[in-house]
PDB file of C-alpha atoms in Angstrom:
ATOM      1  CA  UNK A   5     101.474 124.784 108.595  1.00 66.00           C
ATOM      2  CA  UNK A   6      98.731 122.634 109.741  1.00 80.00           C
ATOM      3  CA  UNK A   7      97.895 119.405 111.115  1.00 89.00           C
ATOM      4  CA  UNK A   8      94.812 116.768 112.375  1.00 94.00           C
ATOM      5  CA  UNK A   9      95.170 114.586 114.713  1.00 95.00           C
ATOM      6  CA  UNK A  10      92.402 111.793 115.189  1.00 96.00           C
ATOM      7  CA  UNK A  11      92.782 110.440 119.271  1.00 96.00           C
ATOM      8  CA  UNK A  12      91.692 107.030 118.627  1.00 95.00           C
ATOM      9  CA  UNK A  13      92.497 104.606 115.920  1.00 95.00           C
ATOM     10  CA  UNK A  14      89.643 102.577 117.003  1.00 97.00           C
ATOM     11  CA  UNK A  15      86.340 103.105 118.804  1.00 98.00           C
ATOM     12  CA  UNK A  16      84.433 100.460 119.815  1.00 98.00           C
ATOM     13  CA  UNK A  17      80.119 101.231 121.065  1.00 98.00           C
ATOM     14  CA  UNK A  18      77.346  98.943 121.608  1.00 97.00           C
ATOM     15  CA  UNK A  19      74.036  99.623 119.461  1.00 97.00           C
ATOM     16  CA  UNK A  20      71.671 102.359 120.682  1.00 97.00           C
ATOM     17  CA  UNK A  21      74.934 104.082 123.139  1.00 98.00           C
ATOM     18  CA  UNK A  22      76.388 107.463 122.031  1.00 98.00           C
ATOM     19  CA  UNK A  23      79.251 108.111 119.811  1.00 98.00           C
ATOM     20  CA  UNK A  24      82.617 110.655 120.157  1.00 98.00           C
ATOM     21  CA  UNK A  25      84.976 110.538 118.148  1.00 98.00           C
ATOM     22  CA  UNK A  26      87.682 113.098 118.872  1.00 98.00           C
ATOM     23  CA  UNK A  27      89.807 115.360 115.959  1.00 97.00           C
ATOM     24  CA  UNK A  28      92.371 118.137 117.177  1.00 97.00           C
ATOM     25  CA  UNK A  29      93.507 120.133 114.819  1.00 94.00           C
ATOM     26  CA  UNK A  30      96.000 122.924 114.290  1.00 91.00           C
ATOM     27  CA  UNK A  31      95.940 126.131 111.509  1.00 85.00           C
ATOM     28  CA  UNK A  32      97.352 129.509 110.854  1.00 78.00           C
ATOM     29  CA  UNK A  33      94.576 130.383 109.850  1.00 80.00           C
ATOM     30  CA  UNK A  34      90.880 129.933 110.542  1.00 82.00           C
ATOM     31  CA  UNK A  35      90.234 126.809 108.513  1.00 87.00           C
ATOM     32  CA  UNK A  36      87.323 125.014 107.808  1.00 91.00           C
ATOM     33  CA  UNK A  37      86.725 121.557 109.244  1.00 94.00           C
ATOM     34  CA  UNK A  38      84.808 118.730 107.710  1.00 95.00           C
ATOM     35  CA  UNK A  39      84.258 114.866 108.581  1.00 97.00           C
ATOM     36  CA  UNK A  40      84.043 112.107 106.204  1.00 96.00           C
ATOM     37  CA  UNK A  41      83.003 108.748 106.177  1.00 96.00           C
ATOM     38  CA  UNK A  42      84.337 105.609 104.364  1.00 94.00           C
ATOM     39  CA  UNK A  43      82.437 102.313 104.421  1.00 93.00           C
ATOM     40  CA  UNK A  44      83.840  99.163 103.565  1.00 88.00           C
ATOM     41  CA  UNK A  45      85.125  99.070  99.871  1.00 83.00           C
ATOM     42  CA  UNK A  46      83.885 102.594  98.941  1.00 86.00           C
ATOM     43  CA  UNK A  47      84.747 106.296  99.038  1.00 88.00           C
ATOM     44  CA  UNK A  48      84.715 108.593 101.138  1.00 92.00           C
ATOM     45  CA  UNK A  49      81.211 110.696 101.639  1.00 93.00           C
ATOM     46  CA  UNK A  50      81.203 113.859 103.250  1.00 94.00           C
ATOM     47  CA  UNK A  51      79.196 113.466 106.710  1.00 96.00           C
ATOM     48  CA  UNK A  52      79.345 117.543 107.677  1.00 95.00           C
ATOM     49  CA  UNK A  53      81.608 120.532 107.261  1.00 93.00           C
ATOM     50  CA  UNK A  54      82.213 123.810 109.147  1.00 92.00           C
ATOM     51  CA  UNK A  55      82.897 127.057 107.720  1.00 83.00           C
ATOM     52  CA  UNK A  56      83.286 129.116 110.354  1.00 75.00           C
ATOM     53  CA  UNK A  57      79.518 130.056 111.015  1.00 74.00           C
ATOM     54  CA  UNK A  58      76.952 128.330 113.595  1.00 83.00           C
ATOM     55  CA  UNK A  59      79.842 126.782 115.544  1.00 89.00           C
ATOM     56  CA  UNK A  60      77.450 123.016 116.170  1.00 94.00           C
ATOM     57  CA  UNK A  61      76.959 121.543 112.433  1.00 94.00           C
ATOM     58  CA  UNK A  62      74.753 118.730 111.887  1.00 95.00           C
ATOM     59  CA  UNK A  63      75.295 116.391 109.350  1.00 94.00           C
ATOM     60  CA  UNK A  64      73.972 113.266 107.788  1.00 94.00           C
ATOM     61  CA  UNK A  65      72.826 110.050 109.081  1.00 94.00           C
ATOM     62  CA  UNK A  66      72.312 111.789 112.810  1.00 96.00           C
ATOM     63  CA  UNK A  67      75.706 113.206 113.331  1.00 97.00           C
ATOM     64  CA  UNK A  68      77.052 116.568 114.694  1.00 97.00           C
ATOM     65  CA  UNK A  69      80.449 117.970 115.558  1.00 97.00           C
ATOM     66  CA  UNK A  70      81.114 121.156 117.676  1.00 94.00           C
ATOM     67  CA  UNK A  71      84.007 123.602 116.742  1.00 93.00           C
ATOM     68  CA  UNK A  72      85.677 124.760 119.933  1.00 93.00           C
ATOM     69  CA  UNK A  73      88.410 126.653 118.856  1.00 89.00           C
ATOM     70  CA  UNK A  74      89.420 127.367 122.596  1.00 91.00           C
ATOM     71  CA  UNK A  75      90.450 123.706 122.270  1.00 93.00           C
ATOM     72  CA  UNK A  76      91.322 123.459 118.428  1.00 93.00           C
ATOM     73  CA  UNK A  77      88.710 120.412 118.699  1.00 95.00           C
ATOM     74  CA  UNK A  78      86.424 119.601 116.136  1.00 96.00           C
ATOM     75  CA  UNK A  79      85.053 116.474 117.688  1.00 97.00           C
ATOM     76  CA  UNK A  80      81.874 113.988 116.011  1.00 98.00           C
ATOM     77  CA  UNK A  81      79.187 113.076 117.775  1.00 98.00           C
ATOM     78  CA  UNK A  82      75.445 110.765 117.587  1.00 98.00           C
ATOM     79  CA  UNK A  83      73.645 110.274 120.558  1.00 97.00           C
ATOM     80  CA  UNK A  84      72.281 106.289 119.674  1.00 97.00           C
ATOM     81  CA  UNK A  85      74.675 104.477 117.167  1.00 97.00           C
ATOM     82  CA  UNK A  86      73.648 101.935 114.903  1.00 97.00           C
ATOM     83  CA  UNK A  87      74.567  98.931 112.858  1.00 96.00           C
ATOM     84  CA  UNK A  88      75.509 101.011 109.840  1.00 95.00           C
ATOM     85  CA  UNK A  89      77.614 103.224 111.243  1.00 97.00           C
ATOM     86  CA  UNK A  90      80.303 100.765 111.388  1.00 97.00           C
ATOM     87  CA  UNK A  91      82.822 102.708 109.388  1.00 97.00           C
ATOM     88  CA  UNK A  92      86.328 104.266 109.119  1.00 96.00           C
ATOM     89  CA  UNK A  93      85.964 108.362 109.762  1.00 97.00           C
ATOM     90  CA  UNK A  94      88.309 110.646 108.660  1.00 96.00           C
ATOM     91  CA  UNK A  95      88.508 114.690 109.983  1.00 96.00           C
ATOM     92  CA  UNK A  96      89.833 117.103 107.655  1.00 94.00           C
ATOM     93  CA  UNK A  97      91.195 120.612 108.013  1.00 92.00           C
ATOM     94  CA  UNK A  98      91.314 122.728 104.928  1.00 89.00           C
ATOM     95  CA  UNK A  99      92.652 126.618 105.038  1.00 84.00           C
ATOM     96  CA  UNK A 100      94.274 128.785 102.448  1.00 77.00           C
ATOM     97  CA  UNK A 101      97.508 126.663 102.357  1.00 72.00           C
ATOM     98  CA  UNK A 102      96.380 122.934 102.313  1.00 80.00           C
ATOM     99  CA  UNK A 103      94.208 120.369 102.659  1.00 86.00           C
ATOM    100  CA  UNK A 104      95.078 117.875 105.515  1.00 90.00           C
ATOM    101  CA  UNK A 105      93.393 114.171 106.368  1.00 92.00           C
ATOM    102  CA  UNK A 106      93.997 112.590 110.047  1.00 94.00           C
ATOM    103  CA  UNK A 107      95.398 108.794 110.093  1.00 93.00           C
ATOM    104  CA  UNK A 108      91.201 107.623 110.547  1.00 95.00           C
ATOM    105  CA  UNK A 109      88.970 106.272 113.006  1.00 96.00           C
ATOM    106  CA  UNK A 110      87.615 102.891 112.492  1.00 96.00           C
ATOM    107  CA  UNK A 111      84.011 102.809 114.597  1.00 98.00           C
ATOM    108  CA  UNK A 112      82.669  99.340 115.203  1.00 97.00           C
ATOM    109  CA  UNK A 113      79.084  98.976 116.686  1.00 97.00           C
ATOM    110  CA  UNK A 114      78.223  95.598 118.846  1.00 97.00           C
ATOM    111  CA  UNK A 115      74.936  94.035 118.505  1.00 95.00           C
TER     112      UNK A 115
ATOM    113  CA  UNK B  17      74.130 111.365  88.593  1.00 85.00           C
ATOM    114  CA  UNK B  18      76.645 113.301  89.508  1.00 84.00           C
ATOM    115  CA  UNK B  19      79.797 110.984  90.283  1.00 93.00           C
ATOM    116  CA  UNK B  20      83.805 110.188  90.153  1.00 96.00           C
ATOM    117  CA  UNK B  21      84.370 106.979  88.602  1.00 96.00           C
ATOM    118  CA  UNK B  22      87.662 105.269  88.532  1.00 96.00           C
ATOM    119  CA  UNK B  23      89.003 102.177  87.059  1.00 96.00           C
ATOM    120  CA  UNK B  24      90.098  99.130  87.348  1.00 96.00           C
ATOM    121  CA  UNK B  25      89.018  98.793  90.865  1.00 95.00           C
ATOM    122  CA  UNK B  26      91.318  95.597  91.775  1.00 95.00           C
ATOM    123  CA  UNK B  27      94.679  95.532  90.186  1.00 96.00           C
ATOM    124  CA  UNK B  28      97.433  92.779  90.647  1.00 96.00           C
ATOM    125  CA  UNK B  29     100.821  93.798  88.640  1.00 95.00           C
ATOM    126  CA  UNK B  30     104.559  93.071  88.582  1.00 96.00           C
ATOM    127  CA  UNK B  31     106.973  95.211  89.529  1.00 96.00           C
ATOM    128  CA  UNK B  32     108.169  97.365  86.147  1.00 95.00           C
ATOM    129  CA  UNK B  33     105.023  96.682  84.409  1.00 96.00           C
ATOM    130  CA  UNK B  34     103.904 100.552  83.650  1.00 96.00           C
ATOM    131  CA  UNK B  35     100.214 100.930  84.541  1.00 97.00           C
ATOM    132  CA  UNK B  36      97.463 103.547  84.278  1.00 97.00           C
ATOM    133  CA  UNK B  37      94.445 104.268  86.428  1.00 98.00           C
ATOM    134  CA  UNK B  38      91.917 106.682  85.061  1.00 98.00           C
ATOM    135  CA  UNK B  39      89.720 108.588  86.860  1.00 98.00           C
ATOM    136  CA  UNK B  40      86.717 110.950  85.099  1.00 98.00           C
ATOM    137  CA  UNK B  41      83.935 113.353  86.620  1.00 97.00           C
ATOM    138  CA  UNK B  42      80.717 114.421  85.458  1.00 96.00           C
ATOM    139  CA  UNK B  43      80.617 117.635  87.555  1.00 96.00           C
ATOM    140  CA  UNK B  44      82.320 120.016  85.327  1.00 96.00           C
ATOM    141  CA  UNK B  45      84.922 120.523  88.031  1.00 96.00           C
ATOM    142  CA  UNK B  46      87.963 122.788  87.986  1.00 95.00           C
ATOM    143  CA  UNK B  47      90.238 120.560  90.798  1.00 94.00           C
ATOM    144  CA  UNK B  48      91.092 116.783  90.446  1.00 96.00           C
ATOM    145  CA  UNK B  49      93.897 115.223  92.565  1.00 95.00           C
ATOM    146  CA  UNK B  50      94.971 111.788  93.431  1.00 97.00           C
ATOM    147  CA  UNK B  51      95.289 109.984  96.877  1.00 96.00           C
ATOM    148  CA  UNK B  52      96.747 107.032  98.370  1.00 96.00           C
ATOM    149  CA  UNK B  53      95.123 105.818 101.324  1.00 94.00           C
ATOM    150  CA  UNK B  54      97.428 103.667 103.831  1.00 93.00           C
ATOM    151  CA  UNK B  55      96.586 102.046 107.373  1.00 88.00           C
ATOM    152  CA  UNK B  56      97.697 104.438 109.763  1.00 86.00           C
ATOM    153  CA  UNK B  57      98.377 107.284 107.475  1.00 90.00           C
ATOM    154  CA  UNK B  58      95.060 108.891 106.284  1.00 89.00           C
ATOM    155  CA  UNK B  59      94.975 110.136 102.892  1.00 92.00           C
ATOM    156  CA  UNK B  60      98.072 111.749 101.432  1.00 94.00           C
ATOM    157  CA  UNK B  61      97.727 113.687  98.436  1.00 94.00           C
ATOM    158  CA  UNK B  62     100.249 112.644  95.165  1.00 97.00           C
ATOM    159  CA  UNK B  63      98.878 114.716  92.982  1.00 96.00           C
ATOM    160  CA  UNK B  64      96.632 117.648  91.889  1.00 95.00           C
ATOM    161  CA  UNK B  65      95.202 119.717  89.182  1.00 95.00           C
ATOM    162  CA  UNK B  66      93.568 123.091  89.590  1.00 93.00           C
ATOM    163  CA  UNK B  67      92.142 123.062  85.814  1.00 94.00           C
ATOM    164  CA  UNK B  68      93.715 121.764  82.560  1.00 95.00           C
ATOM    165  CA  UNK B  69      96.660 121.256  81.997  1.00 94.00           C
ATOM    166  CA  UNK B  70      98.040 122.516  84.908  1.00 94.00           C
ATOM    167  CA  UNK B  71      98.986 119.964  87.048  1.00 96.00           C
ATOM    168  CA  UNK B  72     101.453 119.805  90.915  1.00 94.00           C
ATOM    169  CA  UNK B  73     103.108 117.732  93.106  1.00 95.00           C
ATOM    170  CA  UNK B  74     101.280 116.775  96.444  1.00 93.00           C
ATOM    171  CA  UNK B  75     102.856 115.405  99.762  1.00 92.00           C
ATOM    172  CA  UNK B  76     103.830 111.912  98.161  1.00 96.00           C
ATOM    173  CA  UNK B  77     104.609 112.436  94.018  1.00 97.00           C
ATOM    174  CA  UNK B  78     107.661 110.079  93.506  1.00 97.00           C
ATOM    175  CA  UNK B  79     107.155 107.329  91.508  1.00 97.00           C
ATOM    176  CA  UNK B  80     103.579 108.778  89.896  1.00 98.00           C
ATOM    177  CA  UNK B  81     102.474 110.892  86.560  1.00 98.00           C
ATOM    178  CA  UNK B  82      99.276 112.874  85.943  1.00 98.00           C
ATOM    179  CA  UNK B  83      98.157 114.573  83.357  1.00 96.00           C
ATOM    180  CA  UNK B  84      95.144 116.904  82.875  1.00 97.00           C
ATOM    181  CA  UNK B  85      94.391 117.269  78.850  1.00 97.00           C
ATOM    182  CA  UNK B  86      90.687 117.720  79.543  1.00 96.00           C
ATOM    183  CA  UNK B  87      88.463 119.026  82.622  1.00 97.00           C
ATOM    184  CA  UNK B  88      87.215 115.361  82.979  1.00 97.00           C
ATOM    185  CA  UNK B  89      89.504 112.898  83.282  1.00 98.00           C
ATOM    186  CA  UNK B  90      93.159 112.979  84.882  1.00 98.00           C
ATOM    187  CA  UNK B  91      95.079 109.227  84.885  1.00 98.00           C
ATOM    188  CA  UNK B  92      97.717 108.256  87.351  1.00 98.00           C
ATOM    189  CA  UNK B  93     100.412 106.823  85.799  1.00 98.00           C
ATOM    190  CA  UNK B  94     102.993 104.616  87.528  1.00 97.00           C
ATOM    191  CA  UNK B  95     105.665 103.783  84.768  1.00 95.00           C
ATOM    192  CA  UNK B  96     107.413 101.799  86.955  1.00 96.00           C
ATOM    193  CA  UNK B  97     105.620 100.568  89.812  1.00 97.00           C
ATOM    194  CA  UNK B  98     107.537  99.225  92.917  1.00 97.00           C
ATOM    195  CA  UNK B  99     106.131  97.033  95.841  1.00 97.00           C
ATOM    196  CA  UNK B 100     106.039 100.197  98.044  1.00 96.00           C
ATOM    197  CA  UNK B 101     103.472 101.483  95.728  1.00 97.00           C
ATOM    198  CA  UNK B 102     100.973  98.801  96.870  1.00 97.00           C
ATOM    199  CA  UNK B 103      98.098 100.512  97.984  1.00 97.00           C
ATOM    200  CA  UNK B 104      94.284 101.934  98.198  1.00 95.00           C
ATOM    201  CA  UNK B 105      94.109 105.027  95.444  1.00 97.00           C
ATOM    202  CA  UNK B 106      91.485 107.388  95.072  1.00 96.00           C
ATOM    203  CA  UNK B 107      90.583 110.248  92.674  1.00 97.00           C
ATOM    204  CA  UNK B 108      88.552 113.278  94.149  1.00 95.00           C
ATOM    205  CA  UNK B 109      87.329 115.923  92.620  1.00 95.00           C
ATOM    206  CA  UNK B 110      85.581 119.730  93.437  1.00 94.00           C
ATOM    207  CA  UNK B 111      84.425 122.757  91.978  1.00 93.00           C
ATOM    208  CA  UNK B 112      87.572 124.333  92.766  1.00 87.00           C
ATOM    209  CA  UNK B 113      90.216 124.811  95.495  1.00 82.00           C
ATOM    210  CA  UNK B 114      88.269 126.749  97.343  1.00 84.00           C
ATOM    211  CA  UNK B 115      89.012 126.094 101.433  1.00 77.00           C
ATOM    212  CA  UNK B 116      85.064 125.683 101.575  1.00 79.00           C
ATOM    213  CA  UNK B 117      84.242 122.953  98.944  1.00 87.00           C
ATOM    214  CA  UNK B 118      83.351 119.660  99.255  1.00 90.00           C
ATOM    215  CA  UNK B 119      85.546 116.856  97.886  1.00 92.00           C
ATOM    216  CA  UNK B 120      83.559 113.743  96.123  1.00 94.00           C
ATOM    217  CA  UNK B 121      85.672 110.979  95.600  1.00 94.00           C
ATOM    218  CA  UNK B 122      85.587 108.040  93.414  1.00 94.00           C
ATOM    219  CA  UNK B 123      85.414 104.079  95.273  1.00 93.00           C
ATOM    220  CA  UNK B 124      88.985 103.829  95.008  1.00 94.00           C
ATOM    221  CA  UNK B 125      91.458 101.545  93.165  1.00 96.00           C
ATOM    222  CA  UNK B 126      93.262  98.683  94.812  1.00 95.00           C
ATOM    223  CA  UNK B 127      96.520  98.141  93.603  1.00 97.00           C
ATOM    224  CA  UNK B 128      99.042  95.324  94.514  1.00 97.00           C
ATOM    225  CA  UNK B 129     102.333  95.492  93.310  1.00 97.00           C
ATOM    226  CA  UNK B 130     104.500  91.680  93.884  1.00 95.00           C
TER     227      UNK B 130
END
């Protein structure tokens, strides 16, 4: 069985200050991990994924995540935030069983 | 360009009123499957298809249909929708089900059920 938990429903930055938002996860096996991002009245895009090589991905737009499994953490990260990253963010962990989505993170950025 | 396009978008119906939303991809995929996207809940899968015509219940199938006749398109099908079934839908798609592939999903499909 497996599971993703998102910490925050809502994260809240001002422009140009970093952004974390957390994912927790839980697999039987060793899974692989990937972000997505939905902006208003669209799909979701993938942002990054990890597939159990270099354990700090980068992805799109200025984003990274790091895969502690020590912690079963696959948190997002961008050191300056900007306008357009006001989004909803979803984690998802995949692994031979299933495919699982956490409930979302909805990231608003302040002038 | 490679894409997943859905339609209608926006749909207002009654409850009862059978209704399909299609979904097609140009990516030759193998996998297609069908979400609903609630506040709160994520994305929970209702459907999916690992090629054609082979087709299996997700975490949240009452109430839907699918069908895969060709690699390209696979409909949802509510033949009887009910309020509950108000909701943001989207259609993904991927090379296969592979743990290490990509999803690309279509812009979704508002539905509103009264």
């Amino acid at each position: 069985a497996q599971s993703v938990t998102q910490l925050d429903s809502h994260v809240s930055v001002s422009e140009g200050t970093p952004v974390l938002l957390r994912c927790n996860y839980s697999s039987s096996y060793s899974p692989s991990l990937f972000w997505y991002v939905q902006h208003p009245n669209k799909g979701l895009q993938l942002l990054l994924k990890y597939t159990s090589a270099a354990t700090l991905v980068k992805g799109i737009n200025g984003f990274e995540a790091e895969f502690k499994k020590s912690e079963t953490s696959f948190h997002l990260t961008k050191p300056s935030a900007h306008m357009s990253d006001a989004a909803e963010y979803f984690c998802v962990v995949s692994d031979q069983d299933d495919m699982r989505f956490g409930a979302g993170t909805r990231l608003t950025v302040k002038p | 360009e490679a894409q997943v396009t859905q339609n209608p978008r926006y749909l207002i119906t009654v409850t009862g009123k059978k209704l399909t939303v299609t979904c097609s991809q140009n990516m030759n995929h193998e996998y297609m499957s069908w979400y609903r996207q609630d506040p709160g809940l994520g994305l929970r899968q209702i459907y999916y298809s690992m090629t054609v015509e082979v087709t299996d219940k997700g975490d949240v199938p009452e109430g839907y249909k699918v069908s895969r006749k060709e690699k390209r398109n696979f409909p949802l099908i509510l033949e009887s929708p009910s309020p509950n079934q108000t909701s943001l839908y989207f259609c993904a798609s991927s090379p296969n089900r592979d743990r290490f592939n990509i999803q690309y999903f279509g812009a979704g499909t508002r539905l509103s059920v009264l």
